[in-house]
GROMACS .gro file of C-alpha atoms in nm:
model
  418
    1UNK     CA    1   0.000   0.000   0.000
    2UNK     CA    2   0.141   0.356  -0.072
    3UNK     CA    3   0.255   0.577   0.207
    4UNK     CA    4  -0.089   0.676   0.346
    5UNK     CA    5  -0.224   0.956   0.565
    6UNK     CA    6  -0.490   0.668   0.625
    7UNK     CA    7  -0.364   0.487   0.979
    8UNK     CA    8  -0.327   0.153   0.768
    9UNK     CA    9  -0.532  -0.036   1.077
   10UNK     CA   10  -0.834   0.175   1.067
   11UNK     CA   11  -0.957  -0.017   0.740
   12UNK     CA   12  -1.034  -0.356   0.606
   13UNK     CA   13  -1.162  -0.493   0.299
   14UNK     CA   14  -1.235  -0.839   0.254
   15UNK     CA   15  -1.318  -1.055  -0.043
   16UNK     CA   16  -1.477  -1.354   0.011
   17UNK     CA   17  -1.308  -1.612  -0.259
   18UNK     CA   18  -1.539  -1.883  -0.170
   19UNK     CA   19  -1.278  -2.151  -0.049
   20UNK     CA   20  -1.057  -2.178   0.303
   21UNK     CA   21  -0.757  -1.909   0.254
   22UNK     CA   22  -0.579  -1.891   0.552
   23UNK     CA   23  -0.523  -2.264   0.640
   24UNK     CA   24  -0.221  -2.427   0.671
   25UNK     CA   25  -0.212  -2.695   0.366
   26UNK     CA   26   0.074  -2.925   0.346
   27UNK     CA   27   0.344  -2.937   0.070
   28UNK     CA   28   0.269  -2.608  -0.015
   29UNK     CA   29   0.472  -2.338  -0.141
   30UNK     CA   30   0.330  -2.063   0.020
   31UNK     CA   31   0.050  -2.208   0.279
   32UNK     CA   32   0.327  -2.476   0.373
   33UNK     CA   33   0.451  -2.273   0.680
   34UNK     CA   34   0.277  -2.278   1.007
   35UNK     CA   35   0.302  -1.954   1.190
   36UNK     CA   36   0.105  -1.753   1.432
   37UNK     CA   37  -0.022  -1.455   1.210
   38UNK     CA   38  -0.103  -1.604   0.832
   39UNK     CA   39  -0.138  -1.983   0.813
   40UNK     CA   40  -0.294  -2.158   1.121
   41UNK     CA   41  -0.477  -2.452   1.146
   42UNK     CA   42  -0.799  -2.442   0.978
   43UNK     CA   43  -1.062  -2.437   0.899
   44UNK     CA   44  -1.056  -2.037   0.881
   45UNK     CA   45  -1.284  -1.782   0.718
   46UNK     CA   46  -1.351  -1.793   0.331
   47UNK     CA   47  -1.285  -1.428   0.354
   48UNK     CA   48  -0.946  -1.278   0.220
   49UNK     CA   49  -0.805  -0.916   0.351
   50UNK     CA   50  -0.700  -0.773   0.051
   51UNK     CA   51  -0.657  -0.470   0.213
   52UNK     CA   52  -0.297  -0.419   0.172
   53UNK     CA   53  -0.332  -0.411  -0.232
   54UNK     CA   54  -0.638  -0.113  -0.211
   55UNK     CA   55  -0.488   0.199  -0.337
   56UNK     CA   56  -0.849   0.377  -0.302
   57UNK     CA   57  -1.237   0.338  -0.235
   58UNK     CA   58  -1.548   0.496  -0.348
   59UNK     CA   59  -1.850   0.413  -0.177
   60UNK     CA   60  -2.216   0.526  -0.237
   61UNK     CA   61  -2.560   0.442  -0.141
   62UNK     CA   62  -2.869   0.627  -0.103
   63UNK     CA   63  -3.033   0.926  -0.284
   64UNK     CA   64  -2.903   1.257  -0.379
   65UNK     CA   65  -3.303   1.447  -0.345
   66UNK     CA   66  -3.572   1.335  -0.129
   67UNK     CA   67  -3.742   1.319  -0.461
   68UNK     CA   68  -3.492   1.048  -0.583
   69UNK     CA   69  -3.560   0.668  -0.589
   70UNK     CA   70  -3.343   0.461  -0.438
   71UNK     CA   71  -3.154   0.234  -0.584
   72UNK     CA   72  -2.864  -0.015  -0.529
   73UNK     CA   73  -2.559   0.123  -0.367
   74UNK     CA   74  -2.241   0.112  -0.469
   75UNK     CA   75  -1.840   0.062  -0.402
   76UNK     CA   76  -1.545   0.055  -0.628
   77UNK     CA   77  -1.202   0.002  -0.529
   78UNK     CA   78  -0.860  -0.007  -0.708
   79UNK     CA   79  -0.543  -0.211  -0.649
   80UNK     CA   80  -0.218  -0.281  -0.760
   81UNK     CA   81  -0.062  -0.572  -0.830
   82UNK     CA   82   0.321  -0.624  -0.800
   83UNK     CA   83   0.383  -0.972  -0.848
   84UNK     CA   84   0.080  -1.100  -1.054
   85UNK     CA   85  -0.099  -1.269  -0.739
   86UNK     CA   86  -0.437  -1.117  -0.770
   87UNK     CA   87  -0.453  -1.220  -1.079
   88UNK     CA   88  -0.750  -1.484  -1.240
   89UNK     CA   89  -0.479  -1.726  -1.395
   90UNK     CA   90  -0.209  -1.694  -1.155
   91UNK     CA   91  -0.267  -2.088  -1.029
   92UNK     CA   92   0.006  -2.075  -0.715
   93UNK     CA   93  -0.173  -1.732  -0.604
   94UNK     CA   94  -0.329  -1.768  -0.236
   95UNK     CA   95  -0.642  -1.654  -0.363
   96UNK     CA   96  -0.675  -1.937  -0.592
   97UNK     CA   97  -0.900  -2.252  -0.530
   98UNK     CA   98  -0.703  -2.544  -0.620
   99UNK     CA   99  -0.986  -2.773  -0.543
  100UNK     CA  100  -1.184  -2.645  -0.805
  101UNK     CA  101  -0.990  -2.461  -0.993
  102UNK     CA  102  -1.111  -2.128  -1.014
  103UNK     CA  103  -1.015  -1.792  -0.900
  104UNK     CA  104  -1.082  -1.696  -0.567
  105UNK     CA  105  -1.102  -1.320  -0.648
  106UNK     CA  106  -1.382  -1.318  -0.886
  107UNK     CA  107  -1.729  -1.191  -0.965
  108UNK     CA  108  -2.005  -1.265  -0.756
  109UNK     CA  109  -1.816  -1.300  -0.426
  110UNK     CA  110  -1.927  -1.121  -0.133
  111UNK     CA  111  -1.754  -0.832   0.000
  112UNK     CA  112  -1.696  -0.592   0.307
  113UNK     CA  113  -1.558  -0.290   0.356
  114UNK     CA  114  -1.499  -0.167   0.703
  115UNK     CA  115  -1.317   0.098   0.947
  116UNK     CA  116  -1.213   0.003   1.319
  117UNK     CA  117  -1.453  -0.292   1.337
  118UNK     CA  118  -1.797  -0.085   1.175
  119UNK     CA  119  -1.923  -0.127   0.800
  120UNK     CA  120  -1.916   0.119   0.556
  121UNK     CA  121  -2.026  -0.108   0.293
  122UNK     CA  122  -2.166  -0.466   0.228
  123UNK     CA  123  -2.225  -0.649  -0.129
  124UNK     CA  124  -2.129  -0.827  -0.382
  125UNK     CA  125  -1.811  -0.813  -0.679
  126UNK     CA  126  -2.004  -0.707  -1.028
  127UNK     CA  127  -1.706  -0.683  -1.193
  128UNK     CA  128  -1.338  -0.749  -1.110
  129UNK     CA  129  -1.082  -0.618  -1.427
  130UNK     CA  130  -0.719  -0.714  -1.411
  131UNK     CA  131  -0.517  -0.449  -1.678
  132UNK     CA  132  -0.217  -0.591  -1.718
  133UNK     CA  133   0.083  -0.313  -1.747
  134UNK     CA  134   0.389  -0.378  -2.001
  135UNK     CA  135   0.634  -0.267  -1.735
  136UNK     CA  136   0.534  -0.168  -1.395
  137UNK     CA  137   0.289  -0.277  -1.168
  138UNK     CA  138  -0.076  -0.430  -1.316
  139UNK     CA  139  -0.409  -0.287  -1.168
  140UNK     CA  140  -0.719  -0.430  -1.069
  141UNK     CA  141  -1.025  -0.235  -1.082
  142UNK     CA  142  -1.310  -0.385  -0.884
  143UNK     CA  143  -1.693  -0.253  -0.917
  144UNK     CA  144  -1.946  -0.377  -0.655
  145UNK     CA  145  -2.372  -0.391  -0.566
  146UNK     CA  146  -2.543  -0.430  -0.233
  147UNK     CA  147  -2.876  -0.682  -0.210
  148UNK     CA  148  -3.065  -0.458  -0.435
  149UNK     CA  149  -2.843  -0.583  -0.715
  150UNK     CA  150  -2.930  -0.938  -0.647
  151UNK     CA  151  -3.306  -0.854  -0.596
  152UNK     CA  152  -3.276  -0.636  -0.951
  153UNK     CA  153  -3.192  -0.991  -1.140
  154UNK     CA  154  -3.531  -1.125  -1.026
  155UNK     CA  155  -3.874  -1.200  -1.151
  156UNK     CA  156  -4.237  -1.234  -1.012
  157UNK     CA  157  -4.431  -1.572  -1.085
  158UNK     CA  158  -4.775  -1.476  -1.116
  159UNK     CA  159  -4.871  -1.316  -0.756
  160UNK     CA  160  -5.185  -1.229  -0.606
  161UNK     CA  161  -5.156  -0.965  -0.320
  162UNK     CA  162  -5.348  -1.010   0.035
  163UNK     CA  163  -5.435  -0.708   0.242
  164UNK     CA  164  -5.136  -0.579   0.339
  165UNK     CA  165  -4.965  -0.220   0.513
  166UNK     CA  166  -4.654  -0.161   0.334
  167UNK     CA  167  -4.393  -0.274   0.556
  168UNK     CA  168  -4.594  -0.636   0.518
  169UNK     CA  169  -4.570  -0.682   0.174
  170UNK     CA  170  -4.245  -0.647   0.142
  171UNK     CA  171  -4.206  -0.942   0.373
  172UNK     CA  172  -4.421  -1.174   0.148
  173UNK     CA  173  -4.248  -1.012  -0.135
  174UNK     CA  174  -3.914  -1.107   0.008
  175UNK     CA  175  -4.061  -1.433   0.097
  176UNK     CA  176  -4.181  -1.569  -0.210
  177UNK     CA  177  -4.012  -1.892  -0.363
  178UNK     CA  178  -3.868  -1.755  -0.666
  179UNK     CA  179  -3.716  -1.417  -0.459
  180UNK     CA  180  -3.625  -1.631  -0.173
  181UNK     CA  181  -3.409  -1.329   0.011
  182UNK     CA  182  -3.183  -1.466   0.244
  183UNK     CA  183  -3.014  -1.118   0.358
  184UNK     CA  184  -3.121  -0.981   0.703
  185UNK     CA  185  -3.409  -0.733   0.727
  186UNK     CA  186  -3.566  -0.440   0.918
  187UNK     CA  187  -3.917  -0.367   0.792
  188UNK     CA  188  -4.121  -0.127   0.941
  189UNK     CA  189  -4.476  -0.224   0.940
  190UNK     CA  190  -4.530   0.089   0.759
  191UNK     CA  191  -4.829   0.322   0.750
  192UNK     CA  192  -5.051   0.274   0.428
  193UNK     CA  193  -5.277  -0.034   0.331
  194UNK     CA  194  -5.203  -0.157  -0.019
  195UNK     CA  195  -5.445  -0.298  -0.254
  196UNK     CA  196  -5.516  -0.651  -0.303
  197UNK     CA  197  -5.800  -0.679  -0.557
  198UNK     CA  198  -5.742  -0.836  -0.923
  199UNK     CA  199  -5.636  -0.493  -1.040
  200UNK     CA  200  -5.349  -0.517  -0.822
  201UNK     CA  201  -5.248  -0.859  -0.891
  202UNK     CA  202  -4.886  -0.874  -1.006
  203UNK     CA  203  -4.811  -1.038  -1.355
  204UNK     CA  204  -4.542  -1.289  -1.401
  205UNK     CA  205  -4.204  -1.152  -1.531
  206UNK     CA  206  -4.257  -0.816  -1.296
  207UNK     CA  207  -3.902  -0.704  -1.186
  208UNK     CA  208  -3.882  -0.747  -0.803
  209UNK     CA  209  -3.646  -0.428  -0.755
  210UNK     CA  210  -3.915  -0.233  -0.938
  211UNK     CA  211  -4.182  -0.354  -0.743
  212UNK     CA  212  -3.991  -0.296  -0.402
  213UNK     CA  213  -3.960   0.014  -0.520
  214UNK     CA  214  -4.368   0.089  -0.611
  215UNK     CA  215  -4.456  -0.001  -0.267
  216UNK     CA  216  -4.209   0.273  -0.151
  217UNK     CA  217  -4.393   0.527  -0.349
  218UNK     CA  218  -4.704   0.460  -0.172
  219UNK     CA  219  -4.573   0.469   0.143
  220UNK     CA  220  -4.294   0.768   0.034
  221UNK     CA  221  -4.062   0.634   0.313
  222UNK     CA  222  -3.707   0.482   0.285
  223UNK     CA  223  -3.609   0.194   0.131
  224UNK     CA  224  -3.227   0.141   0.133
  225UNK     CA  225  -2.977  -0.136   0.242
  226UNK     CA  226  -2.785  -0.020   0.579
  227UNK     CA  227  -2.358   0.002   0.589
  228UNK     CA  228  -2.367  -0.296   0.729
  229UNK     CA  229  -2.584  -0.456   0.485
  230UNK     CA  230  -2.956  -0.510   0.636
  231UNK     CA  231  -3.235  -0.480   0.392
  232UNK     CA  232  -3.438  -0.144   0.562
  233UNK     CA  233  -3.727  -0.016   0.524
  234UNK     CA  234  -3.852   0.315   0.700
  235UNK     CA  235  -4.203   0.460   0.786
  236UNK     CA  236  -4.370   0.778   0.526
  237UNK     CA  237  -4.112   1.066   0.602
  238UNK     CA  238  -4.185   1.335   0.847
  239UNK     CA  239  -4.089   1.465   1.146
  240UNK     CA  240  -3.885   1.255   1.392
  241UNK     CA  241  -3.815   1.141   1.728
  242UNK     CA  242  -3.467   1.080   1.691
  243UNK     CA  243  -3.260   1.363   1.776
  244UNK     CA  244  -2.897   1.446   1.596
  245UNK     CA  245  -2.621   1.184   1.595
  246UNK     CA  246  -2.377   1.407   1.467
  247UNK     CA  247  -2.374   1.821   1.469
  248UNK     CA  248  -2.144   1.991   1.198
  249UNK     CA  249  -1.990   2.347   1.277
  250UNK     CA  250  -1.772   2.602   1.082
  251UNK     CA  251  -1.693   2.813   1.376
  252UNK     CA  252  -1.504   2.572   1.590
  253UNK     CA  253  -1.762   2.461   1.838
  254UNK     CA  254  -1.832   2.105   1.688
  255UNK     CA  255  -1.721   1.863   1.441
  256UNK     CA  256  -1.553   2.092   1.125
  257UNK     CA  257  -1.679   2.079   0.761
  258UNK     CA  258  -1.523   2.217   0.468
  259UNK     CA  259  -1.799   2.199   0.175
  260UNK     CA  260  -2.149   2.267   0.197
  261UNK     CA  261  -2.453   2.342  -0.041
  262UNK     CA  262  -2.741   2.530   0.005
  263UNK     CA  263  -2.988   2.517  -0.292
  264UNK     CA  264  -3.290   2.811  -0.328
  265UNK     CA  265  -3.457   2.722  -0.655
  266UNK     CA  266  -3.779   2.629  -0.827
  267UNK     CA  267  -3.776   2.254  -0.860
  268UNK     CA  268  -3.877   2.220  -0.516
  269UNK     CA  269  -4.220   2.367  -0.575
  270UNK     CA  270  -4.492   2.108  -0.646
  271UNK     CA  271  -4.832   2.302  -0.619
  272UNK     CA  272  -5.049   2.016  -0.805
  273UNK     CA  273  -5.012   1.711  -0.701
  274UNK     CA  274  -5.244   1.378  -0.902
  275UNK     CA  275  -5.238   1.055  -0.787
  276UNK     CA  276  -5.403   0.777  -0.978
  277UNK     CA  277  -5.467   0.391  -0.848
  278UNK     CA  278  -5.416   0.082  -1.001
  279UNK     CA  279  -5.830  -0.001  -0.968
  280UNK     CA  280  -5.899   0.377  -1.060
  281UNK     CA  281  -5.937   0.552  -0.820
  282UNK     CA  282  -5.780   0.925  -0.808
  283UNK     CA  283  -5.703   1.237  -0.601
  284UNK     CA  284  -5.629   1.587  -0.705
  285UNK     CA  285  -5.449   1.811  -0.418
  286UNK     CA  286  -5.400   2.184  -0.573
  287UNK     CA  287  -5.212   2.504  -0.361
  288UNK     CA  288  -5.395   2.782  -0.558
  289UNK     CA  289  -5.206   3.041  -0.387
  290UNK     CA  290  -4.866   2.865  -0.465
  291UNK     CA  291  -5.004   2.817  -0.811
  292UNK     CA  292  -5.094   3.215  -0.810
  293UNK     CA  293  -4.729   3.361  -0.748
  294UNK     CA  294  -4.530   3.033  -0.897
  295UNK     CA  295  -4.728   2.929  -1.195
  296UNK     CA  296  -4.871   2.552  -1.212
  297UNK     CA  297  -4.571   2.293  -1.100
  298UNK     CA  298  -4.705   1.892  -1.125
  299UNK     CA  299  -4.610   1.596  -0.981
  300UNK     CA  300  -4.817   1.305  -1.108
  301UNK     CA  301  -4.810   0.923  -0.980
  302UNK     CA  302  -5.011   0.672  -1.173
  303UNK     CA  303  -5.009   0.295  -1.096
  304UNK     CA  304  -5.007   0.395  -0.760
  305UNK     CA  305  -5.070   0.052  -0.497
  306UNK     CA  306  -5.301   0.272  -0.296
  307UNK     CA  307  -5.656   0.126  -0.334
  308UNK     CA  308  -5.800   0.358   0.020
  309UNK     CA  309  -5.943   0.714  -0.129
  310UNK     CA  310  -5.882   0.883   0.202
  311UNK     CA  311  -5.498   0.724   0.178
  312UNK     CA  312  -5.460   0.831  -0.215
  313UNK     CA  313  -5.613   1.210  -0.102
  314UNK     CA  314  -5.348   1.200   0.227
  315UNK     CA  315  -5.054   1.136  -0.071
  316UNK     CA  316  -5.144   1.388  -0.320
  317UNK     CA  317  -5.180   1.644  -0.039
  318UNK     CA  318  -4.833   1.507   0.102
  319UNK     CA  319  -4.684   1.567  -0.215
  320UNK     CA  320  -4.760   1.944  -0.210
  321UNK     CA  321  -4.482   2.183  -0.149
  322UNK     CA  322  -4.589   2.512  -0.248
  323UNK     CA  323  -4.297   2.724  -0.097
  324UNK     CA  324  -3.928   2.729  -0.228
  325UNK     CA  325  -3.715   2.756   0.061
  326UNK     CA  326  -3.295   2.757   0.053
  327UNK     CA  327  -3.241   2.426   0.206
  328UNK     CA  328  -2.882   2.280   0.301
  329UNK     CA  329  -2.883   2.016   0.021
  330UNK     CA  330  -2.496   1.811   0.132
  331UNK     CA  331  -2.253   1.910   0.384
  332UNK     CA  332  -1.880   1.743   0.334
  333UNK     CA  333  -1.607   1.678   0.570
  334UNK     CA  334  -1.231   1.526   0.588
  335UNK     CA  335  -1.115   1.295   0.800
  336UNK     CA  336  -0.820   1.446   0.846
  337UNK     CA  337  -0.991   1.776   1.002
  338UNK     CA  338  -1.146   1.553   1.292
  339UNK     CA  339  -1.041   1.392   1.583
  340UNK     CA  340  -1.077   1.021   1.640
  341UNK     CA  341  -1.427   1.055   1.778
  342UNK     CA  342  -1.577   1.278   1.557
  343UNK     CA  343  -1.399   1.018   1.277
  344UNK     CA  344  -1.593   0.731   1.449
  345UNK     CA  345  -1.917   0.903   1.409
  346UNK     CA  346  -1.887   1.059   1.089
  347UNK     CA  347  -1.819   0.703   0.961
  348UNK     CA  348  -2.061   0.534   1.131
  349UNK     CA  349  -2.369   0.778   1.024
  350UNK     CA  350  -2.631   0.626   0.832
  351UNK     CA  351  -2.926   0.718   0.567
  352UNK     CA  352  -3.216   0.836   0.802
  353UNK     CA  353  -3.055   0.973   1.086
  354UNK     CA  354  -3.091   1.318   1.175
  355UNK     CA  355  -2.734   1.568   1.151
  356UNK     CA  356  -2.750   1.942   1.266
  357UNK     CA  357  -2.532   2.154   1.039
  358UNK     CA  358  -2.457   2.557   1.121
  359UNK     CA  359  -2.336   2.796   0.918
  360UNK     CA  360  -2.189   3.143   1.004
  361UNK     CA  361  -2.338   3.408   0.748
  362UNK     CA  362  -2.178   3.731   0.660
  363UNK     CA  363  -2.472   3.975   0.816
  364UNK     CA  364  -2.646   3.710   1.004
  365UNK     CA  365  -2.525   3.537   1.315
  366UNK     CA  366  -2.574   3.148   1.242
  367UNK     CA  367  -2.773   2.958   1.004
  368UNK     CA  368  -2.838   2.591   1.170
  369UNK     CA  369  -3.102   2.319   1.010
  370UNK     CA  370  -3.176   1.965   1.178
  371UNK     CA  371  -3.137   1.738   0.855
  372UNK     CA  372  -3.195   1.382   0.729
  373UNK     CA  373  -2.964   1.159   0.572
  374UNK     CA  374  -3.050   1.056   0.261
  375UNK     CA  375  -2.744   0.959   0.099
  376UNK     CA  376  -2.369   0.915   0.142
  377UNK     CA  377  -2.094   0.923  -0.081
  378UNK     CA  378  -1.750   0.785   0.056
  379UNK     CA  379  -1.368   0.851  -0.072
  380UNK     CA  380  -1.097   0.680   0.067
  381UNK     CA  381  -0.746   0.754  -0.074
  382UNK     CA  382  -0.485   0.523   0.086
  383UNK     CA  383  -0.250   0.878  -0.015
  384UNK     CA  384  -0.423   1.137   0.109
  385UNK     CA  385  -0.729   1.003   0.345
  386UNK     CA  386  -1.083   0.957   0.361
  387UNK     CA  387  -1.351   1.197   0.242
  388UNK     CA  388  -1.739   1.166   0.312
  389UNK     CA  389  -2.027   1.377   0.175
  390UNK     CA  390  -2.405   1.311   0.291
  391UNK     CA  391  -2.706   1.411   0.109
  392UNK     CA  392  -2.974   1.595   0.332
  393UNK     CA  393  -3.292   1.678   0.362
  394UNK     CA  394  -3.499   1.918   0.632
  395UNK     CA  395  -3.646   1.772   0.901
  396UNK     CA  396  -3.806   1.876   1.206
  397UNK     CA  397  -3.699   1.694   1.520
  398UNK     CA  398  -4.008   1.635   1.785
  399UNK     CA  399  -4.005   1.513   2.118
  400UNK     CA  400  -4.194   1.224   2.327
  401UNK     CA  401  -4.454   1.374   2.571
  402UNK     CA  402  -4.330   1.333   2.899
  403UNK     CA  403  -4.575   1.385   3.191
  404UNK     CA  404  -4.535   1.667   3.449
  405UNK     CA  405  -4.217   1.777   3.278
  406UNK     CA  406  -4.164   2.138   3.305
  407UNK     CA  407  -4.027   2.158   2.930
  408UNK     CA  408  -4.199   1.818   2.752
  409UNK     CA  409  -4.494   1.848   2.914
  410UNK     CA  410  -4.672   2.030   2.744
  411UNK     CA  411  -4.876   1.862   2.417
  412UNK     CA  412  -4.719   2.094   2.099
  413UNK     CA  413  -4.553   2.099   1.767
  414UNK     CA  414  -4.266   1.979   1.893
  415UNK     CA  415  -4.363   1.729   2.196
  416UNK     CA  416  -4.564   1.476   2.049
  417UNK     CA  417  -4.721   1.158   2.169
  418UNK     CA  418  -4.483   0.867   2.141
   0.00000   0.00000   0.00000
């Protein structure tokens, strides 16, 4: 690995090369040495740190926009190669399976990327390339997919829906022979009831990642796998009871940032909002005074899995947003501006918490916004360190009711019943 600004123990990667790497095996070249730290006596994990080759990382998963579906996250990572051992034909490598002869460090394999013990990122190789250099040393670029990659590559049998919330259907969807998702899960029950009528029946050859991702839409929560890789779904998106993990600062009273964007534009208005159900049934929400000083802006969901008309008129009035607002839109920080503990929790920060960001501004005393995660991007470079940008949204952070309490006491806007 090159000299790094990186603490070279803070990080592991991991392939998993689907046969027994770190066994002793007799006779052999390179496994044929019994020591304390490399070769022990098996059996060991199938999974290989290959950390030691990674010259950089780039993780993502999430959304940019609230607006945004999600989709399956991401992580690429490069290496280098000095002696030809990560390569698919090198047969003496320690990554190759000599039982079955095949390379260990191959497509499909699961994989792990983690700092001081927490994931950052769990999923599977998409693609491993091996460039081989005419002089110098040969590189391996490696692309990656969480679950939702594996759940993209599959297809309904003809399905007839029960009367189900959300958060249930996914389970049966997740359940169903030909899905058969092993991964772990945490499903909120959710908070809509989705149709189950032959107009909602699901035809054979539907695309399970695209179905996932309908329910979603009727329930307009979050649907996303964790760093750590469990299948999560979250409840419609509002205001929340959890309180910030993390508070940035640019005047040296909490954890430092050095990038952050604020965006005041148009695209946020949506002062019509139509929604339109599988069996028919629709709902029109409008903002006439919105629509007065910003002109008519739409948002339009057909196909929706709503089949309730009070529950398709609460979604096109949820859908409204008649006032543009600036809005902190991604905040940014380096590792190397924080201390170990603010490192810890910047890393470990995940889509759907709640971050505080505040900004000094020229004129103003401080701009500060309570705001939802609803994506991260991760760089690390093994030469000059580890850079992470989350995507935000505005939230509003509520409290439980507590009784008799001189400042939660009282039933508000902001202390709410649990």
């Amino acid at each position: 690995m090159a000299t790094s600004v990186v603490q070279s123990g803070d990080y592991l990667l991991e392939l998993d090369t689907g046969f027994d790497v770190n066994s002793f095996r007799l006779d052999d070249s390179l496994k044929g040495v019994l020591d304390n730290t490399t070769y022990t006596l098996g059996p060991n994990t199938q999974y290989a740190d290959i950390t030691e080759f990674v010259t950089s990382v780039n993780y993502k998963r999430g959304r940019q926009r609230i607006d945004d579906q999600f989709g399956a996250g991401t992580m690429s990572f490069n290496m280098r190669d000095e002696t030809g051992i990560l390569g698919p034909y090198d047969t003496s490598s320690p990554y190759y399976d000599p039982t079955n002869d095949k390379p260990g460090l191959a497509p499909m394999r699961r994989v792990r990327l983690s700092r001081e013990s927490e994931y950052l990122f769990v999923g599977y190789v998409t693609g491993y390339n091996y460039l081989f250099a005419l002089a110098g040393p040969n590189e391996v670029q490696v692309n990656c997919s969480d679950d939702f990659y594996l759940l993209a590559q599959t297809q309904f049998a003809a399905f007839n829906p029960s009367a189900e919330t959300s958060g249930e259907r996914i389970e049966t969807v997740l359940a169903l022979p030909e899905i058969d998702y092993q991964g772990p899960t945490n499903i909120d029950t959710g908070t809509v009831n989705l149709g189950h009528d032959s107009s909602y029946n699901v035809a054979a050859g539907t695309n399970t990642m695209q179905y996932l991702n309908a329910i979603n839409q009727a329930e307009q929560g979050r649907l996303f796998m964790s760093r750590d890789g469990e299948l999560t779904f979250q409840p419609r998106i509002g205001a929340t009871l959890s309180g910030s993990v993390l508070t940035f600062a640019d005047d040296g009273t909490a954890t430092p940032y050095d990038q952050v964007q604020i965006e005041f534009d148009a695209d946020g208005v949506i002062n019509r909002a139509y929604v339109e159900s599988l069996d028919g049934k629709t709902a029109t929400a409008n903002d006439l005074t919105s629509q007065g000083t910003y002109f008519i802006q739409s948002q339009s969901i057909t196909g929706s899995l709503l089949h309730q008309q009070g529950e398709i008129d609460d979604l096109a009035d949820y859908l409204l947003a008649g006032e543009p607002g600036p809005r902190y839109t991604a905040v940014s920080t380096r590792f190397n501006m924080l201390d170990n503990t603010e490192r810890n929790l910047a890393a470990t920060v995940d889509i759907g918490d709640t971050i505080t960001v505040t900004k000094a501004v020229t004129g103003l005393s401080t701009l500060t916004s309570e705001l939802s995660i609803e994506g991260i991007d991760g760089i690390i470079d093994f030469a000059s360190g580890h850079r992470i940008t989350y995507y935000t949204a505005p939230t509003t952070v509520v409290f439980q009711l507590i009784l008799d309490d001189a400042v939660y006491g009282q039933l508000d806007s902001t202390n709410v019943l649990g």
